[in-house]
Coordinates of C-alpha atoms in Angstrom, one line a residue:
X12 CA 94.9 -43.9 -103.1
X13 CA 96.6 -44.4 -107.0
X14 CA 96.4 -40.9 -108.7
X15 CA 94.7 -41.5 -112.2
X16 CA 94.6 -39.6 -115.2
X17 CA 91.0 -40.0 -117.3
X18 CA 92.1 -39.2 -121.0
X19 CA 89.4 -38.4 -123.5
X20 CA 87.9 -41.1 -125.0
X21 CA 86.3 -41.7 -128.9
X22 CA 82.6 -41.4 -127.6
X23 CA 82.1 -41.2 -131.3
X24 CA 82.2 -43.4 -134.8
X25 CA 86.2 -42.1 -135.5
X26 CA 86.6 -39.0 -133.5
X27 CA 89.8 -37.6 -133.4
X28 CA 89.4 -34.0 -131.2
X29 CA 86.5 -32.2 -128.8
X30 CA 85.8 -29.0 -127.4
X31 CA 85.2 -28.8 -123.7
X32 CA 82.1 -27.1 -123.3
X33 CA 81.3 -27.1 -119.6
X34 CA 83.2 -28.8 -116.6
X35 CA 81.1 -30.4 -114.2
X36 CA 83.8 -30.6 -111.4
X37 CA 85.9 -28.8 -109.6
X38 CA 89.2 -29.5 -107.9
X39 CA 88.7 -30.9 -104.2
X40 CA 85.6 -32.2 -105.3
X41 CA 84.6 -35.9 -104.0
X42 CA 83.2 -37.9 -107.0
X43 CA 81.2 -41.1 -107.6
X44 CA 81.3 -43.5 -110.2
X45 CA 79.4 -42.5 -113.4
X46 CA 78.7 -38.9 -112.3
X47 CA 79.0 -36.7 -115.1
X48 CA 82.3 -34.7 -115.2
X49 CA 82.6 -32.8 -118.3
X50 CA 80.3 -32.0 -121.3
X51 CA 82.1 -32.0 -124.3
X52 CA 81.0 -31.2 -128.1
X53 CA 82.1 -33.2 -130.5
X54 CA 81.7 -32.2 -134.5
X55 CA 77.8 -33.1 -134.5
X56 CA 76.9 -33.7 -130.9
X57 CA 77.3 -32.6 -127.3
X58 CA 78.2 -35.7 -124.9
X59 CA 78.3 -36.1 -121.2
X60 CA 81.3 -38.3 -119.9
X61 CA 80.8 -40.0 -116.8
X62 CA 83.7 -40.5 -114.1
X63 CA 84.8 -44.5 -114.1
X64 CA 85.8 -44.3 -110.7
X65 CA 84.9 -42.4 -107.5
X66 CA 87.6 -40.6 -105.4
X67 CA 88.7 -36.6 -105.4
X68 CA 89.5 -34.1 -108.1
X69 CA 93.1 -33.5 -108.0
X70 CA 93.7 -31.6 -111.0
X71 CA 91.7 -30.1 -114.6
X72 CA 94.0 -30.4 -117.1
X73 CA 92.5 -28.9 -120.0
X74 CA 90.6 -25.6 -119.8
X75 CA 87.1 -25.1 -121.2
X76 CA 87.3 -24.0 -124.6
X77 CA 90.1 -25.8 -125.2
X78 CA 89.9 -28.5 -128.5
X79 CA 91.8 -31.7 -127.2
X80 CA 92.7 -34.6 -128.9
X81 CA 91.2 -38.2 -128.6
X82 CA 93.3 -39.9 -126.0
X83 CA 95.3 -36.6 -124.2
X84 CA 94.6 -36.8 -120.5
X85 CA 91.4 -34.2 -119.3
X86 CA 91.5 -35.1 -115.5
X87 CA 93.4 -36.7 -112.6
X88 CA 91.4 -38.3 -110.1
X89 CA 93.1 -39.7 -106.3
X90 CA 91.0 -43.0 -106.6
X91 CA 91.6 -46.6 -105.5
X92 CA 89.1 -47.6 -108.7
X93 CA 91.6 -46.2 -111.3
X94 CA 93.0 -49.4 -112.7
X95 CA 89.8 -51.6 -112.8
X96 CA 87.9 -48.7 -114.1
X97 CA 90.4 -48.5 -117.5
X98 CA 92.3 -44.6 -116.0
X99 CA 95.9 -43.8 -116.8
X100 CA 97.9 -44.6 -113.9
X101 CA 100.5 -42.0 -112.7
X102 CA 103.3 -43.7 -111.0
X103 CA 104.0 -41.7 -107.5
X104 CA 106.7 -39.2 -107.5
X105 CA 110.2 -40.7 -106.5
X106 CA 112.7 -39.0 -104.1
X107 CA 114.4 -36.4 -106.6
X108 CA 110.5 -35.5 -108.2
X109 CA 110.8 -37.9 -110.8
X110 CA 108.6 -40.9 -111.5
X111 CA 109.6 -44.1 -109.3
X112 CA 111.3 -46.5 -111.3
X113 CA 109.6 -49.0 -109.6
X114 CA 106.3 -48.2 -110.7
X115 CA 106.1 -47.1 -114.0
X116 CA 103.7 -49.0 -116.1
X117 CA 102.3 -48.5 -119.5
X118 CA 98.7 -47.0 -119.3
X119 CA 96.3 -49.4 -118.5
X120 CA 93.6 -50.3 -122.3
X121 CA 90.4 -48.1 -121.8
X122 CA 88.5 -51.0 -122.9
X123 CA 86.8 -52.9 -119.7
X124 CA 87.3 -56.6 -120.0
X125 CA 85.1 -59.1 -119.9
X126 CA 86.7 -61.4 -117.7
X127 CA 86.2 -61.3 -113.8
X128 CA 88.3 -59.3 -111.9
X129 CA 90.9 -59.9 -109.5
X130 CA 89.8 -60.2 -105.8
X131 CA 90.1 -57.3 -103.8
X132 CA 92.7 -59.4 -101.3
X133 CA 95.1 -59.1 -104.4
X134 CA 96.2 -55.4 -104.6
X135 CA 97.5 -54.4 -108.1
X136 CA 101.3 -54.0 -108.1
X137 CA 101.2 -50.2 -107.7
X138 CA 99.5 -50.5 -104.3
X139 CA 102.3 -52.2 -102.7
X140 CA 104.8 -49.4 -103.9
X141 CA 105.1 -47.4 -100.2
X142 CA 104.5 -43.4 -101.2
X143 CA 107.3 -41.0 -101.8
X144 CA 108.8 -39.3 -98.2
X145 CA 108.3 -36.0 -99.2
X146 CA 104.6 -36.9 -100.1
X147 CA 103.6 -38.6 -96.9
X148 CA 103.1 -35.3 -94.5
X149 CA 101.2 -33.5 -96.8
X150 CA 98.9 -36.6 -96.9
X151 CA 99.0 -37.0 -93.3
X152 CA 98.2 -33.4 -92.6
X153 CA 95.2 -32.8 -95.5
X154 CA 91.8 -32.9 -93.7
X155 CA 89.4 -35.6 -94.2
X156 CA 87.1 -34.9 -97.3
X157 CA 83.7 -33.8 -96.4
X158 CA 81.3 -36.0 -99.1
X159 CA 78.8 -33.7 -100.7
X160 CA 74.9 -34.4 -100.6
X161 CA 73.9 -36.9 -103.0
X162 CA 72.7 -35.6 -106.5
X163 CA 70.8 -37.2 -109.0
X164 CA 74.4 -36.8 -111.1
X165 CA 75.4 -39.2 -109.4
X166 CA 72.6 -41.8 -109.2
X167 CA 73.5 -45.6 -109.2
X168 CA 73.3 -47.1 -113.3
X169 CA 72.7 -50.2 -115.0
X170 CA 76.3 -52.3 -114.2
X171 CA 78.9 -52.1 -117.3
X172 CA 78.0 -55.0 -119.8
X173 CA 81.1 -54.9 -122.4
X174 CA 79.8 -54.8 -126.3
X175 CA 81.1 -56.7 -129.0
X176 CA 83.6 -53.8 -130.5
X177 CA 85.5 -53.9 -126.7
X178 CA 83.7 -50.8 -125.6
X179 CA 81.4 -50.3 -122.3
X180 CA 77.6 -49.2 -122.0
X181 CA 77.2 -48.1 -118.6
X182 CA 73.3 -46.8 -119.1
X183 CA 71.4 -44.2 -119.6
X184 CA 69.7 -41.4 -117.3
X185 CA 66.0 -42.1 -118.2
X186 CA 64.9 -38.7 -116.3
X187 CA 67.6 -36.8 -117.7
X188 CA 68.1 -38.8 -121.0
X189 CA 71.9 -37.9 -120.3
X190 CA 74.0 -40.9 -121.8
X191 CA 76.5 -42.8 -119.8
X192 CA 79.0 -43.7 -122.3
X193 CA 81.7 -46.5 -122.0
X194 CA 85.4 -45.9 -122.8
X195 CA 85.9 -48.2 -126.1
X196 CA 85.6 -47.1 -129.6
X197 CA 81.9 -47.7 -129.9
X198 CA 79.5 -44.8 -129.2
X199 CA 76.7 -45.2 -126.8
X200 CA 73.9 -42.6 -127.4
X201 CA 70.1 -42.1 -126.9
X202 CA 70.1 -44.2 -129.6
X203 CA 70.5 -47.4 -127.4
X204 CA 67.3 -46.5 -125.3
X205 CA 64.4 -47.3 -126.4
X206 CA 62.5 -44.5 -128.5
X207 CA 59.3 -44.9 -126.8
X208 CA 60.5 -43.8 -123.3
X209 CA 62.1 -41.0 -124.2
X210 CA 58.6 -39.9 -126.4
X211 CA 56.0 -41.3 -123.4
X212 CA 58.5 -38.8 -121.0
X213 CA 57.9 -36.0 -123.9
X214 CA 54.5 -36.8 -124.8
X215 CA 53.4 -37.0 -120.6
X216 CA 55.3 -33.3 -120.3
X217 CA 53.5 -31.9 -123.1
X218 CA 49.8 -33.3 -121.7
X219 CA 50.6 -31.4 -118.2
X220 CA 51.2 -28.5 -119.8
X221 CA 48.2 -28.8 -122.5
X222 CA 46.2 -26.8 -119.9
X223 CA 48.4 -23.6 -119.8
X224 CA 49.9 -22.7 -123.3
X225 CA 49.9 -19.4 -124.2
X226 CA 48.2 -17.8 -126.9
X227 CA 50.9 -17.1 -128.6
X228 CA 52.3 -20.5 -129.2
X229 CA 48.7 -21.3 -130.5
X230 CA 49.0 -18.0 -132.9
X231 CA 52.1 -19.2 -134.0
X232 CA 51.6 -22.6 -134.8
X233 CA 48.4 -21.3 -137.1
X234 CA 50.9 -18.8 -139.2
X235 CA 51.8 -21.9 -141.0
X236 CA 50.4 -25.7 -141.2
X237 CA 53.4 -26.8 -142.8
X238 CA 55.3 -26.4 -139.6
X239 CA 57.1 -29.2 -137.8
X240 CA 60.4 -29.9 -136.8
X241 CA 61.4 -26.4 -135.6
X242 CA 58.8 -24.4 -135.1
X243 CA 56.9 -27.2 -133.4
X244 CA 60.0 -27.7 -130.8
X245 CA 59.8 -23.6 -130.3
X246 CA 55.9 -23.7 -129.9
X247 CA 55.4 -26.4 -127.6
X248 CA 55.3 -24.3 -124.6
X249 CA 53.6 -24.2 -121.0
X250 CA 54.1 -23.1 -117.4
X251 CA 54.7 -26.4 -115.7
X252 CA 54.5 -28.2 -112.7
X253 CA 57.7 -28.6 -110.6
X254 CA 60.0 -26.0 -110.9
X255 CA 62.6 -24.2 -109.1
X256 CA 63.5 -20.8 -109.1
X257 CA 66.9 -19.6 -110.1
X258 CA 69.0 -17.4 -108.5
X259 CA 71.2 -14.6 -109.5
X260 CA 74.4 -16.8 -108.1
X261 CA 73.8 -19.8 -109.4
X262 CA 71.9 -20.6 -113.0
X263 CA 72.2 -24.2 -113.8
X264 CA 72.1 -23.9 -118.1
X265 CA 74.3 -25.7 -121.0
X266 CA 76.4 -22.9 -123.0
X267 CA 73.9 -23.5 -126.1
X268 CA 70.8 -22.6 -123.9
X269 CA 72.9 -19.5 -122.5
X270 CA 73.6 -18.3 -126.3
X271 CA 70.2 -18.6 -126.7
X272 CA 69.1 -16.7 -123.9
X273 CA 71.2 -14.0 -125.1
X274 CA 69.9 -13.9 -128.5
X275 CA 66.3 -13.5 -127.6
X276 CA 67.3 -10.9 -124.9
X277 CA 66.1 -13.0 -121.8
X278 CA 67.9 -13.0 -118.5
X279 CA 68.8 -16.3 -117.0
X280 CA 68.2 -15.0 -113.5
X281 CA 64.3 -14.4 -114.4
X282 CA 63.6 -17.7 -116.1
X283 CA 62.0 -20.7 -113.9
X284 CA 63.8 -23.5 -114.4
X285 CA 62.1 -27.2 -115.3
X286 CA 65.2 -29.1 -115.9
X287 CA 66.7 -31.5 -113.7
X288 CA 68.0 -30.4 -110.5
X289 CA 66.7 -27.1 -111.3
X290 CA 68.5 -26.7 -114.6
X291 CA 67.3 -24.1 -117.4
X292 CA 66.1 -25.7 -120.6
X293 CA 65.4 -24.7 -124.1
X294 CA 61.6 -24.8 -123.3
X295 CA 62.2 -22.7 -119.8
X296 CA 63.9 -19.9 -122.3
X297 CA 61.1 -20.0 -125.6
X298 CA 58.3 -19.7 -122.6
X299 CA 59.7 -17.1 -120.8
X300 CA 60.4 -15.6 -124.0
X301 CA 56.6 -15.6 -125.4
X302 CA 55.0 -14.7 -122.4
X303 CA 57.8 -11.6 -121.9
X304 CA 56.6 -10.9 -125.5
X305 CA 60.1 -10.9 -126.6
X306 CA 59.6 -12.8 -130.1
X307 CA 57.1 -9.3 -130.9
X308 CA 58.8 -6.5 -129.8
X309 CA 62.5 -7.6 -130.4
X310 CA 64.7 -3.9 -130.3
X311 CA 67.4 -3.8 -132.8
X312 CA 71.0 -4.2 -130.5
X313 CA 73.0 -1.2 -130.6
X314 CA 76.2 -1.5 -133.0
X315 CA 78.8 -1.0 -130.0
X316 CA 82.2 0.2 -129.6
X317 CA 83.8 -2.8 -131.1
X318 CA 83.7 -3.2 -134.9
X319 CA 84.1 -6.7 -135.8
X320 CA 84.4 -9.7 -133.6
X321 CA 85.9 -13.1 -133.8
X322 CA 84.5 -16.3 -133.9
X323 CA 86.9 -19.7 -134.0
X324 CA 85.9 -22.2 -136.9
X325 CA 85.2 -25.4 -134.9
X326 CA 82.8 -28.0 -133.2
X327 CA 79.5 -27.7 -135.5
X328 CA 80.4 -24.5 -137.9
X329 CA 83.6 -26.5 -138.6
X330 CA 81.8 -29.9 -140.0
X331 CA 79.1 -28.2 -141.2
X332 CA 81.5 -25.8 -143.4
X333 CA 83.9 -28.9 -144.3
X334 CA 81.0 -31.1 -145.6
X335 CA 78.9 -28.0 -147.5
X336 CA 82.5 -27.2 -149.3
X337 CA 83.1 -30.9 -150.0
X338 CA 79.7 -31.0 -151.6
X339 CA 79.4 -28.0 -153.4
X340 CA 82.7 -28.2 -155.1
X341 CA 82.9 -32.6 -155.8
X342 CA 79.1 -33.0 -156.9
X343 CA 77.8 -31.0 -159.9
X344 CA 74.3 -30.3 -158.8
X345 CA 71.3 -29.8 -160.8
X346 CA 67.8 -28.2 -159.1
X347 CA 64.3 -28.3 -160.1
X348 CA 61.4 -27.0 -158.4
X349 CA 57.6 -27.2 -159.0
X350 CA 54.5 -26.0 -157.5
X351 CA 51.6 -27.8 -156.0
X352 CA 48.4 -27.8 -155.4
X353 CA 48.6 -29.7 -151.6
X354 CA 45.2 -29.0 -150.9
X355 CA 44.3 -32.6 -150.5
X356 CA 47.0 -32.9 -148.3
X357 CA 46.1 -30.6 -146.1
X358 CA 42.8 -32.1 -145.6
X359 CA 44.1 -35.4 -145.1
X360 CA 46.6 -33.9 -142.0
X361 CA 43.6 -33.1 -140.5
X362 CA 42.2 -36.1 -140.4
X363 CA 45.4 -37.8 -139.3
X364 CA 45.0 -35.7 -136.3
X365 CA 41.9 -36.3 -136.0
X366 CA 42.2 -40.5 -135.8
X367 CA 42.6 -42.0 -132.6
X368 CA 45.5 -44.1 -134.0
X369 CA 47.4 -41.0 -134.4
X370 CA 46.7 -39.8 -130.7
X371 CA 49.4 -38.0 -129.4
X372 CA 52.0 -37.9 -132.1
X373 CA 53.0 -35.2 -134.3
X374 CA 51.4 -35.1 -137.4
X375 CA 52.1 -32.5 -140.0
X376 CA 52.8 -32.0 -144.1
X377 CA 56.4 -33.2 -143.5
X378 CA 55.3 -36.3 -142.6
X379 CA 53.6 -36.7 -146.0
X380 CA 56.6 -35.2 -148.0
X381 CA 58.6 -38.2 -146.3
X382 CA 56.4 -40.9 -147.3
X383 CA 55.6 -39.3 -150.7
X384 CA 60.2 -39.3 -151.2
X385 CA 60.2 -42.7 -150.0
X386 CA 57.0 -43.8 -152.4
X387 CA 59.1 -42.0 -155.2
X388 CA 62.6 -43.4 -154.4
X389 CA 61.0 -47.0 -154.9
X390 CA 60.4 -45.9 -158.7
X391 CA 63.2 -44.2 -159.4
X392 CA 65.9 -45.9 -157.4
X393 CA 69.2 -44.1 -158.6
X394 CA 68.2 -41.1 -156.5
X395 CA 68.8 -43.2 -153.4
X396 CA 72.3 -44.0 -154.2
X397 CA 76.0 -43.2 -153.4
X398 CA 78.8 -41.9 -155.9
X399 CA 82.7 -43.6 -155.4
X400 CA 84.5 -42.3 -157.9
X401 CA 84.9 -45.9 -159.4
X402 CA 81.2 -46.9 -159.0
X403 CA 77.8 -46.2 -158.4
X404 CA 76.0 -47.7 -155.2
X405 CA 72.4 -48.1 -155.6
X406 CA 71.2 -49.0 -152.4
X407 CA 67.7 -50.4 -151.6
X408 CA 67.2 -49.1 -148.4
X409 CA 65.7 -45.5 -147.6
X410 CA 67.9 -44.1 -144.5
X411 CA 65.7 -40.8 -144.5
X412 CA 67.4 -37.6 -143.7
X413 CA 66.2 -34.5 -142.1
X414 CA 67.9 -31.3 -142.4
X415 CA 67.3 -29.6 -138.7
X416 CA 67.9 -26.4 -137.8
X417 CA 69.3 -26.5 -133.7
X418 CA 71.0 -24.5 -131.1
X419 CA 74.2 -25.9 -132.1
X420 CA 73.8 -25.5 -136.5
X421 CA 72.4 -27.8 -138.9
X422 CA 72.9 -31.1 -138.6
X423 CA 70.8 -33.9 -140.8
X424 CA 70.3 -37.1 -138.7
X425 CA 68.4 -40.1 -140.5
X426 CA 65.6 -42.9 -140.1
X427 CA 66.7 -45.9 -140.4
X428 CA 65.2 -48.4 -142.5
X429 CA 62.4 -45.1 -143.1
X430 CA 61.1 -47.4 -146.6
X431 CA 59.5 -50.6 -144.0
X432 CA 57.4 -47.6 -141.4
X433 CA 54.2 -47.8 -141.9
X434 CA 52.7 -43.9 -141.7
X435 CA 52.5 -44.5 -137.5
X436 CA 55.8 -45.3 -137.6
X437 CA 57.3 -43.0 -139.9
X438 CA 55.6 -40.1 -137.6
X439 CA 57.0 -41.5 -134.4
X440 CA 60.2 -41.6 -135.9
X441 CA 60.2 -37.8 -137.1
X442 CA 58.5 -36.7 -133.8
X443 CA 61.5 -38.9 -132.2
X444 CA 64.5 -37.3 -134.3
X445 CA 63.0 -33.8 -133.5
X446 CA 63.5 -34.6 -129.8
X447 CA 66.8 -35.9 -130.4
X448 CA 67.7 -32.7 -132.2
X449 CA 66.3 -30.4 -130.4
X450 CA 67.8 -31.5 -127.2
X451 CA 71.7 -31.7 -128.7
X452 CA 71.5 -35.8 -128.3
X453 CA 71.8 -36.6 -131.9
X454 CA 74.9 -38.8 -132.0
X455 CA 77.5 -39.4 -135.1
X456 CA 75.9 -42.7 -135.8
X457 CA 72.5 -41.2 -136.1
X458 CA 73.9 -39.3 -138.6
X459 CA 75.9 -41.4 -140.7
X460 CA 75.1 -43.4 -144.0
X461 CA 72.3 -41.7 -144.9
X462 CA 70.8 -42.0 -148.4
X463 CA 68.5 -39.2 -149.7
X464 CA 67.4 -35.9 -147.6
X465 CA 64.6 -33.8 -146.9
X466 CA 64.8 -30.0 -145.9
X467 CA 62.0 -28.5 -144.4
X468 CA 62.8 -24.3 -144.9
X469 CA 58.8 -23.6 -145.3
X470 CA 59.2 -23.3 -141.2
X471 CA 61.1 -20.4 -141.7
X472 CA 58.6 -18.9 -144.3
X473 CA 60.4 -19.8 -147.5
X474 CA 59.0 -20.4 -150.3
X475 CA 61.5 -22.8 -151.9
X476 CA 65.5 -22.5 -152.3
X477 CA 68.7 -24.8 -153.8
X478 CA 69.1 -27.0 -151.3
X479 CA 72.8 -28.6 -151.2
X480 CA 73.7 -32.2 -151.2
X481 CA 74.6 -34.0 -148.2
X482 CA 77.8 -35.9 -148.5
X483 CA 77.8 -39.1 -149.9
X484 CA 74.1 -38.6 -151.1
X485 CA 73.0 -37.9 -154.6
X486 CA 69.5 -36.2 -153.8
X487 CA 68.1 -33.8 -151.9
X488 CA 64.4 -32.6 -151.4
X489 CA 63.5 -29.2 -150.4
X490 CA 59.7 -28.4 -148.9
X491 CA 58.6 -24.9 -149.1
X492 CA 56.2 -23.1 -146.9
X493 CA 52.5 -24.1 -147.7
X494 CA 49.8 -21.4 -148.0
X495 CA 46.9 -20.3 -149.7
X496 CA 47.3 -19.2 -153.3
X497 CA 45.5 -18.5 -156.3
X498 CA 45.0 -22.1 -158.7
X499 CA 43.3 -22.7 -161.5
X500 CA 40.6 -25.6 -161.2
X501 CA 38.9 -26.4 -163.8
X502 CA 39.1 -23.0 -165.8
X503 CA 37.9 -21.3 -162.5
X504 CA 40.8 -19.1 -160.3
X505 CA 40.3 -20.4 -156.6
X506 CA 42.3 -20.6 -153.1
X507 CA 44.4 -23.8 -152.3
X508 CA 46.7 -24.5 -149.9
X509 CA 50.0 -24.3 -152.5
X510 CA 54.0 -25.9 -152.1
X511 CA 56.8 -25.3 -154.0
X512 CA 59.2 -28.6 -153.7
X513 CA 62.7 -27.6 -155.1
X514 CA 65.4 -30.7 -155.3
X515 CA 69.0 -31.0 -156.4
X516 CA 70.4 -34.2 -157.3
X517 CA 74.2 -34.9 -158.2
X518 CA 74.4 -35.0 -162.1
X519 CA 76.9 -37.7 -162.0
X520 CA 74.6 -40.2 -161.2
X521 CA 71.1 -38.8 -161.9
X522 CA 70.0 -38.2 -165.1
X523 CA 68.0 -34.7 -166.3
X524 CA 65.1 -37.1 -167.4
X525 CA 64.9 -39.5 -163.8
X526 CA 65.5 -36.1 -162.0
X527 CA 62.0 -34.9 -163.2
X528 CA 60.5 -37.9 -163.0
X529 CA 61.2 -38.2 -159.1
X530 CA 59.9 -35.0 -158.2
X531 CA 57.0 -35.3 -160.8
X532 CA 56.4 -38.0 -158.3
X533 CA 56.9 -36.1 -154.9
X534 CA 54.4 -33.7 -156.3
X535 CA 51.7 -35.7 -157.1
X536 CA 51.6 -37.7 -153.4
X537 CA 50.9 -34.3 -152.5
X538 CA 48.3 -33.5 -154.9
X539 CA 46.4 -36.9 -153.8
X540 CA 47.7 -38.5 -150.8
X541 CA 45.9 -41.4 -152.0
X542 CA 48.5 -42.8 -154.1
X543 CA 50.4 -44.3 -151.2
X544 CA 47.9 -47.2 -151.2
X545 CA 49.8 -48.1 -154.3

């Protein structure tokens, strides 16, 4: 066996550093090709890397915690695979501990070629190199590894296809939606599957569970038909089918669903697990959570003995605090805000739901707000564009985003292309990005070039706020919390479902006059939904 270093790769549009979140190995351990060693977190995303080559665990270079830089060796792996598969090669120690002279080679390109490989009668040059003396009893004398039962880690994947920017798509996990990512500079993310397995899988889950959700999801979802993104992702709860319990010894959970856990108060070692190989999801907590009654009768934590903690700037909190700073202090923002009368909308959700065309997707007021930004970007087109310093880019194209609230922080992923969906479409899509989201899948590329924003804070109750530009973006929309209020109609006081929509815009670019023009516009899609037949 060569000894190979696996150094961590750009899984990302740029990436410079990660955080190692969780290892998945442990020295000794025998591994397979494309079972998942580490899970690492990169500014916007959490990211399971693969192993390129099967053979034992020697060594764990980095600790977990740790922030490493792209390209700074993570593992080293005995394996016979290590040069094919695109792994540092560490030449053998020679007779004084040093490296061999003999066999030190430059570290073999990440990138997996696209031509055919050598025949396995031709050993690579470091094979031939016999082993260092001292090195060859302690080989001799190490038992013969015992290979551990097969795990659906480690399950066979589609075979490595190179792409056109030299990285490698291994596949995807389609029960797991984990992504097996290549080792190039491209980024492989859900985003490569197909968006209609992952929501059949989500949409199948939710009709087994239809039968058992609580009544507290259902009183919750009531509190407020404006609702989507968040709250929907908390309330769509149920008991299950196959599950496995887990045990105080051994609780298979990702750090973010352990923080959460600990927030709401709930102990791992009570929950039953759904997940993959009996792994706790984010689901497996909220449902344990309303049926313990824990979201009603939270207690207020005791202060405790220590009075201030520390919390290291990085991962998420870091991007999100670079790009909030960036904005608020490059773009002079402007806000307005106006309230509406959304009844009619309302009433046409309903009947959205209603329509068999509309059968199990998400429908809800956000959807509307989306089309109604898209239907007013199309008339006032410099709220869609991007600021340079030495020009203005109008861009006609909608890449929608939407502010989400996760585990991990905010993060604003985008629709593609959001201005050719039809209103099917456009739902799928947002139902699709809530997944994404609420899982920890959205990827860098999912959240890059976006052009105009949406931020949904009437799941958290709120009326309306100053939303903040999103880098590189000139507008923002914010959609308050929809609820009966007294209106006037026709000189008579009466109860309608009423929205404030507040929206900043970046005053280098957008005018006082277009400003109130586009949200004019925004506001009266809601007030009659039937202006997007225009």
């Amino acid at each position: 066996m060569a000894a190979a270093e696996f150094p961590l790769p750009d899984v990302g549009e740029g990436l410079t550093e990660a955080e190692i979140v969780q290892w998945r190995v442990a020295i000794g351990d025998e591994i397979a090709v494309d079972q998942v060693l580490v899970e690492i977190e990169t500014a916007k995303s959490l990211v399971e890397l693969p192993s390129p080559f099967a053979g034992t665990v020697t060594g764990l270079l980095v600790s977990e915690g740790d922030t490493v830089e792209v390209g700074k060796p993570i593992i080293r792996v005995d394996s016979d695979a290590s040069v094919a598969s695109g792994a540092a090669v560490v030449p053998p120690a020679g007779p004084s501990g040093g490296p061999s002279p003999v066999t030190e080679t430059a570290p073999v390109s990440p990138v997996v070629a696209a031509t055919p490989t050598a025949p396995a009668a031709s050993p690579a040059p470091v094979a031939q190199t016999p082993p260092a003396p001292a090195a060859a009893p302690a080989r001799a004398a190490a038992p013969a590894p015992v290979a551990p039962a097969p795990s659906p880690a480690a399950a066979p994947t589609a075979p490595v296809q190179p792409v056109a920017d030299g990285a490698s798509v291994v596949g995807t996990d389609e029960s797991s939606g984990a992504v097996l990512v290549g080792y190039g500079s491209a980024t492989s993310s859900p985003s490569r599957r197909k968006p209609g397995a992952r929501r059949a899988a989500a949409l199948a889950a939710e009709a087994s569970r239809a039968s058992s959700v609580d009544a507290a999801a259902a009183a919750e979802a009531a509190v407020d038909p404006g609702e989507e993104s968040t709250a929907e992702a908390i309330s769509a709860l149920g008991t299950g089918s196959a599950r496995k319990q887990s045990t105080a010894t051994n609780v298979l959970a990702k750090p973010p669903i352990r923080k959460l856990a600990k927030d709401l108060g709930v102990e791992l070692t009570a929950i039953v697990a759904t997940g993959l190989a009996g792994e706790v999801t984010r689901d497996d907590v909220i449902r344990h959570a309303k049926q313990a009654s824990v979201f009603r009768n939270i207690e207020t934590p005791e202060w405790g003995e220590v009075r201030s903690e520390t919390i290291p700037v990085k991962g998420v909190r870091k991007a999100i605090a670079t790009a909030m700073t960036t904005s608020a202090f490059t773009a002079p923002h402007v806000s307005l805000f106006v309230d509406v009368d959304a009844t009619h909308t309302m009433e046409f959700v309903k009947r959205l739901k209603a329509s068999p065309t509309f059968a199990g997707v998400k429908v809800s007021p956000l959807l509307i707000v989306a089309k109604a930004v898209i239907w007013a970007v199309r008339r006032n087109r410099s709220v869609n564009s991007t600021w340079t310093d030495r020009e203005i880019i109008v861009h006609h194209f909608v890449n929608l985003g939407i502010a989400a609230a996760t585990p991990r922080g905010l993060i604003v992923p985008n629709i593609k292309d959001a201005q050719d969906m039809s209103l099917l479409e456009l739902a799928q899509a947002l139902e699709e990005l809530t997944l994404t989201a609420r899982d920890g899948k959205t990827t860098p590329k999912q959240m890059a070039n976006g052009t105009v924003s949406i931020t949904n804070i009437g799941v958290f109750g709120m009326d309306t706020g100053t939303p903040i530009l999103n880098p590189g973006e000139v507008a923002i929309v914010a959609m308050g919390t929809i609820k009966p209020k007294p209106w006037v109609v026709d000189g008579e006081v009466r109860s309608r479902m009423v929205t404030t929509i507040g929206a900043s815009f970046d005053h280098r670019v957008v005018d006082g006059d277009v400003a109130s023009r586009f949200v004019h516009d925004v506001a009266s899609v809601l007030e009659e939904p039937a202006l997007l037949l225009d």
